[in-house]
Coordinates of C-alpha atoms in Angstrom, one line a residue:
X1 CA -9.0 8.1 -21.8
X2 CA -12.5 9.0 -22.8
X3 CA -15.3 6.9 -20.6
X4 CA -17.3 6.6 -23.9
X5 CA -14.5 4.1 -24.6
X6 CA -13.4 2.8 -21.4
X7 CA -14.4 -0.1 -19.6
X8 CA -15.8 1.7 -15.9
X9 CA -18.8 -1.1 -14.9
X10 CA -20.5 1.4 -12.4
X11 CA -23.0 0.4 -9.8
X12 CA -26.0 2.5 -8.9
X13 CA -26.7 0.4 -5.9
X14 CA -24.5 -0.8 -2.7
X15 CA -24.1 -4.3 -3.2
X16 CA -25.5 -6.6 -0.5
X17 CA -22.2 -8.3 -0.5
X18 CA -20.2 -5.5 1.1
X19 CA -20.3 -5.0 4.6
X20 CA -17.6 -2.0 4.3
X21 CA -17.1 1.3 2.9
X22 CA -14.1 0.4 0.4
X23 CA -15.6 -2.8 -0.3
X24 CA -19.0 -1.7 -1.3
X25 CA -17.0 1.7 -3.4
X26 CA -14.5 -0.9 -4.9
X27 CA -17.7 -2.9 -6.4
X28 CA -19.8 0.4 -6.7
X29 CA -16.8 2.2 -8.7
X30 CA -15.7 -0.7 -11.0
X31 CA -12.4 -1.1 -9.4
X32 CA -13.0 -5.4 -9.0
X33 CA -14.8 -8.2 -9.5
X34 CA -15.3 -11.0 -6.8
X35 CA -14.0 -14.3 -8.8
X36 CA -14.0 -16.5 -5.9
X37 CA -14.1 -15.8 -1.9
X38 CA -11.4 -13.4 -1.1
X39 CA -9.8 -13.5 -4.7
X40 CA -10.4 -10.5 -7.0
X41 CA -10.1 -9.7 -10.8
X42 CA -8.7 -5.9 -10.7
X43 CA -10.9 -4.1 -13.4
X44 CA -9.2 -1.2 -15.1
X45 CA -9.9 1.1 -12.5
X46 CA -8.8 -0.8 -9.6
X47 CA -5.3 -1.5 -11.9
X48 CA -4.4 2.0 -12.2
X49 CA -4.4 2.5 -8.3
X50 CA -2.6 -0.7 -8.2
X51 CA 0.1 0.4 -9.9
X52 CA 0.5 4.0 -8.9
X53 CA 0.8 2.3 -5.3
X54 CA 3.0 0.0 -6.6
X55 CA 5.6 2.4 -8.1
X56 CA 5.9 4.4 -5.0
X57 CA 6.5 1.6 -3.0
X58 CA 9.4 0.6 -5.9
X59 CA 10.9 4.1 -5.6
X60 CA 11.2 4.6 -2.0
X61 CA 12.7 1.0 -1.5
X62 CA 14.9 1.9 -3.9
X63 CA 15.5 5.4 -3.1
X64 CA 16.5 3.3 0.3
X65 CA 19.3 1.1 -1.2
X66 CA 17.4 -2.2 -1.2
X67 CA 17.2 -4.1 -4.6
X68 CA 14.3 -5.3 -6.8
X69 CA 14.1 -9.1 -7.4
X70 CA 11.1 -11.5 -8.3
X71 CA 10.7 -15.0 -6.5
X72 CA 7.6 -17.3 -7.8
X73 CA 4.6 -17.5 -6.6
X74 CA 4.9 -21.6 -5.6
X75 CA 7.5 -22.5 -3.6
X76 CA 8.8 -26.7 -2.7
X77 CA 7.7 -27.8 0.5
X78 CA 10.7 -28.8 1.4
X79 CA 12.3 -25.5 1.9
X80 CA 9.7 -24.7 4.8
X81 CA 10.3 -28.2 6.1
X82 CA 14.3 -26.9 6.6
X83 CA 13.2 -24.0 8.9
X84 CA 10.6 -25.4 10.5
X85 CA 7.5 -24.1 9.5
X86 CA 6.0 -26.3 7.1
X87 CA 3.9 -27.8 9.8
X88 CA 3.7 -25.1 12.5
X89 CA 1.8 -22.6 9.9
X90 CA -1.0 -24.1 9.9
X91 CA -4.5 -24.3 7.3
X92 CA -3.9 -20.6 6.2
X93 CA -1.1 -22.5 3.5
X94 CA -2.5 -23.6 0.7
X95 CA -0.6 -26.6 -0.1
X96 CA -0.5 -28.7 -3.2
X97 CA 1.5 -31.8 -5.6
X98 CA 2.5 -31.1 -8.8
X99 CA 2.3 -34.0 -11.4
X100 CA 5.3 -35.5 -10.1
X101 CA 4.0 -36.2 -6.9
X102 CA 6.1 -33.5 -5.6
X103 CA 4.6 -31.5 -2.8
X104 CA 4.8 -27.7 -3.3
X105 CA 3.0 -24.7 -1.5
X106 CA 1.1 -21.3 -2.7
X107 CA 3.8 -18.7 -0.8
X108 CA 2.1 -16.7 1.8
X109 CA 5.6 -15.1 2.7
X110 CA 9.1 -15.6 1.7
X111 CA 11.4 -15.8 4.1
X112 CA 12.7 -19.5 3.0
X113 CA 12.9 -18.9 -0.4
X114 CA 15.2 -15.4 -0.3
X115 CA 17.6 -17.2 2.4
X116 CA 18.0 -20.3 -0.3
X117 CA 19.0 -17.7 -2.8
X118 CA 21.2 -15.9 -0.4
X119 CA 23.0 -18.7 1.0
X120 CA 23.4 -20.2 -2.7
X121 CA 25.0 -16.7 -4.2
X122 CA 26.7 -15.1 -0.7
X123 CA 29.6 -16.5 1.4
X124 CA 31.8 -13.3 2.4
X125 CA 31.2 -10.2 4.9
X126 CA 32.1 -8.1 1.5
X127 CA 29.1 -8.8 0.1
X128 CA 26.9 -7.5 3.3
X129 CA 25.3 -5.3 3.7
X130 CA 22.2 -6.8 1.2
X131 CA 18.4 -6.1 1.4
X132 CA 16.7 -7.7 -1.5
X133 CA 12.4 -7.2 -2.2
X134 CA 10.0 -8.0 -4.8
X135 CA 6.2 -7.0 -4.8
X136 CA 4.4 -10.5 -5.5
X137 CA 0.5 -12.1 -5.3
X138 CA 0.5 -14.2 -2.6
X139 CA -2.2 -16.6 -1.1
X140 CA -3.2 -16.8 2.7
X141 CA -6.3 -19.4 2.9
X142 CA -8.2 -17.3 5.6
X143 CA -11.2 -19.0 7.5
X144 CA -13.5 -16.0 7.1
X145 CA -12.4 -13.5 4.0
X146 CA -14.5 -10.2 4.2
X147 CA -13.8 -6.6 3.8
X148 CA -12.8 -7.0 0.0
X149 CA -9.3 -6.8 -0.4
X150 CA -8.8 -6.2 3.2
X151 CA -9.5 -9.5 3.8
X152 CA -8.7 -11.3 0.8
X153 CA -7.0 -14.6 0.1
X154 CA -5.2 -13.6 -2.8
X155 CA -3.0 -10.2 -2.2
X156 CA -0.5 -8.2 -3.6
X157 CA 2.2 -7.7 -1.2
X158 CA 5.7 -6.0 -1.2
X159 CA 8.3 -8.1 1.2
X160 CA 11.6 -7.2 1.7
X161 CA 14.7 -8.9 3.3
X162 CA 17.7 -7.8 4.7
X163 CA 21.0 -9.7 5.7
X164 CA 23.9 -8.0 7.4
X165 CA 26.7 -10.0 9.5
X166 CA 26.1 -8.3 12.9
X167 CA 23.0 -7.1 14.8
X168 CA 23.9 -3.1 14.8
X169 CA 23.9 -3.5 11.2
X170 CA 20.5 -5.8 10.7
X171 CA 18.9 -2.8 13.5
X172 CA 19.9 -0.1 11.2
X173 CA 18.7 -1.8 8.0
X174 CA 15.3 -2.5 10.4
X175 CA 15.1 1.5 11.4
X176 CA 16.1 2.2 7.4
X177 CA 12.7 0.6 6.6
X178 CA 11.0 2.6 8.8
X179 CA 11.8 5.6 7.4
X180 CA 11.3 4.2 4.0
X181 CA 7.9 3.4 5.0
X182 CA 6.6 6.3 6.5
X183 CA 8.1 8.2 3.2
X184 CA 5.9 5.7 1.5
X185 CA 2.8 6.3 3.4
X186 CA 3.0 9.7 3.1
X187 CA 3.3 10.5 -0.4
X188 CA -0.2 8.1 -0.6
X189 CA -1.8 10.6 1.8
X190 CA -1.9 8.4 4.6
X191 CA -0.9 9.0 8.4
X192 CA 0.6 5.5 9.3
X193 CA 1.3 4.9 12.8
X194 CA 4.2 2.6 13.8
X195 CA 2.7 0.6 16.8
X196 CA 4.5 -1.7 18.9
X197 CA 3.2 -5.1 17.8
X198 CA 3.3 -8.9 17.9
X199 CA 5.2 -10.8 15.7
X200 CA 3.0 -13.8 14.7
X201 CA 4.7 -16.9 12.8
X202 CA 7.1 -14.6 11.2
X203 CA 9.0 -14.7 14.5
X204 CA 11.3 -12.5 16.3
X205 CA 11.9 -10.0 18.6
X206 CA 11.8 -6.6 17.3
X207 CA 8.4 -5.3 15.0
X208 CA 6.5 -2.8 14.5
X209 CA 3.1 -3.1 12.5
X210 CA 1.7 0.6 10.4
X211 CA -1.8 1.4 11.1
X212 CA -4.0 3.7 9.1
X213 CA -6.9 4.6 11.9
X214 CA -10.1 4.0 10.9
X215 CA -13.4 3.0 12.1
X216 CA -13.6 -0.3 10.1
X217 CA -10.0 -1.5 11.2
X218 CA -9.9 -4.7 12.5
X219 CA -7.2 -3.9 15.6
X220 CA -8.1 -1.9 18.6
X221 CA -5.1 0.9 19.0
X222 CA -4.3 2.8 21.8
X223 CA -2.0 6.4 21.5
X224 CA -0.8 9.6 22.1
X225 CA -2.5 11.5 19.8
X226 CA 0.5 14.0 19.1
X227 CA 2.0 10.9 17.0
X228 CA -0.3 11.7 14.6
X229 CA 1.0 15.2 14.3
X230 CA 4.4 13.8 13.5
X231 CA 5.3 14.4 9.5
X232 CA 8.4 13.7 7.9
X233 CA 7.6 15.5 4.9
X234 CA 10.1 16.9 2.3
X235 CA 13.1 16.6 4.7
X236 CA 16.1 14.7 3.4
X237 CA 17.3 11.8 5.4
X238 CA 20.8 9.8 4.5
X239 CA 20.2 6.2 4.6
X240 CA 23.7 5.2 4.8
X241 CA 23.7 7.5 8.0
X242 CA 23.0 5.2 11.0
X243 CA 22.8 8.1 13.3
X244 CA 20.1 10.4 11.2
X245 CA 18.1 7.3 10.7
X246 CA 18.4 5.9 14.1
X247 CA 17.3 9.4 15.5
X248 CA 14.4 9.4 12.9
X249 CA 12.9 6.5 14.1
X250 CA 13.3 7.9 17.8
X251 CA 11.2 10.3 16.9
X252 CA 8.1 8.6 15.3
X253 CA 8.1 5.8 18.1
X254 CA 8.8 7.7 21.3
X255 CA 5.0 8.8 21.8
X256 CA 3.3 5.5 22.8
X257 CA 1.2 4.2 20.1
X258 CA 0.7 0.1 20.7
X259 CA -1.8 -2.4 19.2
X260 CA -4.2 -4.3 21.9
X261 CA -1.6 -7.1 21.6
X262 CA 1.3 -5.0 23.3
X263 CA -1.1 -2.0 24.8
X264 CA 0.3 -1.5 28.5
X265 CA -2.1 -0.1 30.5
X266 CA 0.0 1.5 33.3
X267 CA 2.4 3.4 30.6
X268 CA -1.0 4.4 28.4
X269 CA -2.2 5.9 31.6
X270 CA 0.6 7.9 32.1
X271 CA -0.1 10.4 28.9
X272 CA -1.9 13.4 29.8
X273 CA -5.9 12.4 29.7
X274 CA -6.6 15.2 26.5
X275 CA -4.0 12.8 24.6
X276 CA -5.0 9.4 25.4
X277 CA -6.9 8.0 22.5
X278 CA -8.5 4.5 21.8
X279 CA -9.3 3.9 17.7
X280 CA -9.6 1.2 15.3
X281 CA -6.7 0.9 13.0
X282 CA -6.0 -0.9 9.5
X283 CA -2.8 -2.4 9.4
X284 CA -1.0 -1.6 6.1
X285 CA 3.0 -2.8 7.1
X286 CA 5.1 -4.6 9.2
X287 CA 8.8 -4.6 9.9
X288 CA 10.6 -7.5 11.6
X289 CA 14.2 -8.0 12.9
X290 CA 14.3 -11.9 13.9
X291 CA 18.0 -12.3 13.9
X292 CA 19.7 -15.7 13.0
X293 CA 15.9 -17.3 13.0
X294 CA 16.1 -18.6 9.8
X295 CA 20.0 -18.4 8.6
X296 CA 20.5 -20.9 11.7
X297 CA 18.4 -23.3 10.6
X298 CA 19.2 -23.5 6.6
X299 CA 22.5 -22.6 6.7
X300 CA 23.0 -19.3 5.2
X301 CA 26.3 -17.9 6.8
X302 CA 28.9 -15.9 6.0
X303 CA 33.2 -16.0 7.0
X304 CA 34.1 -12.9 8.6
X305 CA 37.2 -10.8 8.0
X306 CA 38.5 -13.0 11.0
X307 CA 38.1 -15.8 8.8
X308 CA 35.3 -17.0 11.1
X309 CA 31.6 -18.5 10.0
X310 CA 28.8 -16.7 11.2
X311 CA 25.4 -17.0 10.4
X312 CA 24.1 -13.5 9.5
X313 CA 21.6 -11.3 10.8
X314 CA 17.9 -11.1 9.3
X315 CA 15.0 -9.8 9.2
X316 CA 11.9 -9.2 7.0
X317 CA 9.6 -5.7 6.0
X318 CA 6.2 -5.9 4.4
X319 CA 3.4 -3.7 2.8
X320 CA 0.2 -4.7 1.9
X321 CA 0.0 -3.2 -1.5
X322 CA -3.8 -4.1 -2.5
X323 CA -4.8 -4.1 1.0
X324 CA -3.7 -0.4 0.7
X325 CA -6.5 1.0 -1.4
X326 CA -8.8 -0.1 0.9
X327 CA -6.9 1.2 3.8
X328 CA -6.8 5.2 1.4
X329 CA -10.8 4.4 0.7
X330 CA -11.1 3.8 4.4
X331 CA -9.6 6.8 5.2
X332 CA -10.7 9.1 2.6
X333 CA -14.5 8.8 1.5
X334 CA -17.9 11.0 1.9
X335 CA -21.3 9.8 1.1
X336 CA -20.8 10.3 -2.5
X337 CA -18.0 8.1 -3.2
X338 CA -13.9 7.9 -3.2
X339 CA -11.8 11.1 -2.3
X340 CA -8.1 9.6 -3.8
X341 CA -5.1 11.6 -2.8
X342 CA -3.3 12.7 -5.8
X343 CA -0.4 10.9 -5.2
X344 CA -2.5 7.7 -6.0
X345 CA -5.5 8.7 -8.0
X346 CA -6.1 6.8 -11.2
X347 CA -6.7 10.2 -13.0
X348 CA -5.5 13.4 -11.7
X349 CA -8.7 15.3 -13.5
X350 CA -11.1 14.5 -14.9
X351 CA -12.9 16.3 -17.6
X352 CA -17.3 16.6 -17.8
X353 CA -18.1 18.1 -21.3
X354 CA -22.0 19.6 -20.1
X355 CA -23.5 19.0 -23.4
X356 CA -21.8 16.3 -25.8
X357 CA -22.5 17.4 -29.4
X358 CA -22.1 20.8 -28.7
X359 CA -19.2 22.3 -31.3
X360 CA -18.1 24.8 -28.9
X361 CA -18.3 22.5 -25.8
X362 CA -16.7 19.2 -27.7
X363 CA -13.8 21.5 -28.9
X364 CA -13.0 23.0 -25.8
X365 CA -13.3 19.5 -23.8
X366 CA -11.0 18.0 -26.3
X367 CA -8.9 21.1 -26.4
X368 CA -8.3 20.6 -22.2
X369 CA -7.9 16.9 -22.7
X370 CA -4.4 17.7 -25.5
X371 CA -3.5 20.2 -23.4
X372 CA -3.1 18.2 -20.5
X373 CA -2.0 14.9 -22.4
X374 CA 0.8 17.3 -23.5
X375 CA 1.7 18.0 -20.0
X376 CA 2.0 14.8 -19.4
X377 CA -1.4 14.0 -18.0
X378 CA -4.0 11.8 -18.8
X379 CA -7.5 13.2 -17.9
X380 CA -10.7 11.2 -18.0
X381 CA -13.1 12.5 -20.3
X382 CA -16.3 11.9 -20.2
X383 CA -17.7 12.4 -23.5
X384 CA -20.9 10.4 -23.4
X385 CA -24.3 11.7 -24.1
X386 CA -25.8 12.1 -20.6
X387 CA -27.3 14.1 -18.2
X388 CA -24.7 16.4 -16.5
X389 CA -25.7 14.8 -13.1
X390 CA -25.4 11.2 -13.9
X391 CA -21.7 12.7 -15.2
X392 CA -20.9 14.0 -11.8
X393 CA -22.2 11.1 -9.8
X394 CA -19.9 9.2 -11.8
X395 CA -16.7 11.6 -10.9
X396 CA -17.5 12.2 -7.6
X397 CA -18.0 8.0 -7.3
X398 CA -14.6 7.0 -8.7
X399 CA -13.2 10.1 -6.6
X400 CA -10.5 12.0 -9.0
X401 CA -9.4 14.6 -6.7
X402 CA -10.0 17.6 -9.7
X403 CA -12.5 18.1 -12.1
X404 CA -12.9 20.1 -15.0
X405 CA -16.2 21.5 -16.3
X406 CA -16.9 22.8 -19.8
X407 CA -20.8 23.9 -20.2
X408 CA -21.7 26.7 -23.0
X409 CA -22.8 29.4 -20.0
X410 CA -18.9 29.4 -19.0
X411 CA -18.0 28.9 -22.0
X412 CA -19.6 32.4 -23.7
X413 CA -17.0 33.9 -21.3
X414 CA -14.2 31.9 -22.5
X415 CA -14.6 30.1 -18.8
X416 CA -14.6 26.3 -17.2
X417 CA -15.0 25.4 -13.5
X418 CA -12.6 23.6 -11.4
X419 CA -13.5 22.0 -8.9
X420 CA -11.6 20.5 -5.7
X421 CA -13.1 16.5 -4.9
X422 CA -12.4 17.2 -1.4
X423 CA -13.6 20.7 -0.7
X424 CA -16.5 20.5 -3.0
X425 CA -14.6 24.1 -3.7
X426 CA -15.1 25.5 -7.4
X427 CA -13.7 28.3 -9.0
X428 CA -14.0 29.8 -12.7
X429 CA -11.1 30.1 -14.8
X430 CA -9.7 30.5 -18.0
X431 CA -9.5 26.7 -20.1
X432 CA -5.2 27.9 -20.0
X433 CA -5.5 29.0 -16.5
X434 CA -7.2 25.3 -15.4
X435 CA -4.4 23.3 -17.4
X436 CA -1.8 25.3 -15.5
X437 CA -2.9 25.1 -12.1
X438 CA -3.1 21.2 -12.7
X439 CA -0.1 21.0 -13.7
X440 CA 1.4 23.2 -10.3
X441 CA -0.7 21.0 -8.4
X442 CA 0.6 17.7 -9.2
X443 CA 4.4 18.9 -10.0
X444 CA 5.1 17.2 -6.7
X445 CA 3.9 14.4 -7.6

């Protein structure tokens, strides 16, 4: 990708528009475009994030057994009238009639739709357990959208259901997401915090939302602080094992960490004072276990190897997938733009040739940008004819985490700088010795 040919609108100035940090450096950075309020067009930019968070979130749910499906994103009313909801949800639906006069719904959630598909498909015990998810747009009709796509109407959201035919089983596919989502999390960068939490109109008695802290975030949170300390890093964990998971899970919600909804003030004041901490969090997930909420009520059972009926055991797991970059944005700025973690960035380096036109400086930048395409990785290179600080404005604004800097000085010592977005850190180096430590650094990734 050279930014001579790329479509990257830039911004020089902070749009009135954009009350918040990732909102005004989504605009600023050409990541999106406003279309409507609270509905976005993602920009080339903003689509590579997109999908890089995307694909993580595919391969831990499926590193965790559950299985990818796709449900539309309009679903008949009458399928929300069967469990109830159609008319407890309230003006957030968007509902509308298609030619026919039929009346159908923009799907905010799917918890109707994937229990008509179960219950049509599923009738034994042999069959359990079954978790199936998809990563869909869906459309909430909020009063007040704001924060960009922390707020938005229209949202990109991975929701995941399980079914199992007895309650030990539907907890241990409820702690199974946990883990899977603090995996998730944490190859993004992010320290998510599983909080005690409310259910809302999903229902049910057992959640837990994920909060990224942040000033901006819209829920007051109160916590040990040592949960934050808590990492589950490279260690391996055996989904099928109820006992590792279980244990897992122990160990990330022991340490009280609640949302203002469930915050108990006499067990908050019973942590040491040094730990007690009050933030602002983003909420980024939620996990659900609501039992036989909805099978009861549409009929999705299955016979038991008694030969009795039962209706199974449910419950439903979300991330907010665009909500996420602003969550990582949120977390992981300066006053000079983005900071991505590398597990997300749209680029992992990019390249700033110091003086375009230059023989010695365009063959070297292109030299870097084949070495690294040959590893594998696709550098941005920007090969326009400006000023070298307009160039790193630009970098430091869309936030790559490296970047690699070819000017004729280094050069006459066979040298480029690389320099670390986060530390502000450079270091000469060979052009070879640049391209390898790239590639070391982003092997695990």
């Amino acid at each position: 990708m050279r930014v001579s040919r790329y479509f990257l609108p830039v911004l020089k100035e902070n749009p009135a528009e954009a009350q918040i940090v990732s909102h005004r450096y989504m605009l600023r950075a050409g990541m999106i475009k406003q279309q409507a309020a609270g509905i976005y067009s993602w920009l080339p930019l903003g689509l590579r994030v997109l999908n890089r968070i995307q694909a993580i979130v595919n391969e831990e749910q499926i590193r965790a057994g559950h299985i990818p499906l796709l449900m539309p994103t309009l679903q008949p009313a009458d399928l929300w009238r069967e469990s109830g909801r159609y008319d407890d949800y309230g003006q957030e639906m968007l509902r509308i009639k298609d030619r026919q006069d039929r009346e159908m719904l923009y799907g905010p959630t799917n918890e109707e739709m994937i229990t008509d598909i179960f219950r049509a498909h599923v009738t034994s015990y042999k069959d359990l357990p079954l978790t199936l998810y998809h990563i869909q747009w869906k459309f909430r009709d909020e009063m007040r959208p704001r924060f960009g796509v922390m707020r938005g109407r229209e949202f990109l959201m991975k929701d995941g259901y399980n079914f199992d035919v007895d309650r030990d089983s539907a907890l241990h596919a409820y702690n199974r997401h946990m883990v899977s989502y603090l995996r998730t999390y944490e190859r993004m960068g992010l320290t998510a915090i599983p909080m005690r939490a409310d259910s809302g109109p999903i229902g049910g008695d057992d959640t837990h939302e994920f909060l990224v802290l942040a000033a901006t975030g819209e829920s007051e949170v109160f916590f040990d602080s040592a949960v934050t300390e808590l990492k589950l890093g490279d260690r391996a964990v055996d989904y099928d094992n109820r006992a590792e998971v279980a244990a897992v899970c122990k160990e990330f919600t022991t340490l009280y960490a609640r949302t203002d909804e469930t915050h108990d003030a006499a067990l908050f004041e019973a942590i040491p004072e040094e730990r007690r901490k009050v933030a602002r969090g983003i909420e980024v997930g939620q996990i659900f276990y609501f039992g036989t909420k909805y099978s009861e009520a549409m009929g999705a059972s299955v016979v038991t190897a008694d030969g009795s009926k039962v209706p199974v055991e449910m419950g439903s797991h979300g991330i907010g997938v665009s909500r996420l970059l602003g969550a990582i944005i949120e977390a992981s700025h300066d006053d000079k733009g983005i900071i991505w973690p590398e597990g997300v960035t749209p680029f992992p380096v990019g390249i700033v040739n110091l003086k375009q036109g230059d023989a010695a400086t365009d063959a070297a930048s292109e030299s870097l940008y084949k070495a690294l395409a040959a590893k594998g990785l696709e550098a941005l290179y920007d090969d326009r004819d400006e000023r070298a600080g307009a160039k790193f404005a630009t970098m430091d604004l869309i936030g790559l985490p490296w970047r690699i800097t070819v000017g004729p000085r280094g050069l006459a010592n066979g040298l480029v700088e690389l320099t670390s977005r986060r530390s502000g850190v450079s270091e000469e180096m060979t052009p070879e010795a640049a391209v390898a430590r790239i590639v070391e650094i982003y092997a695990g990734h």
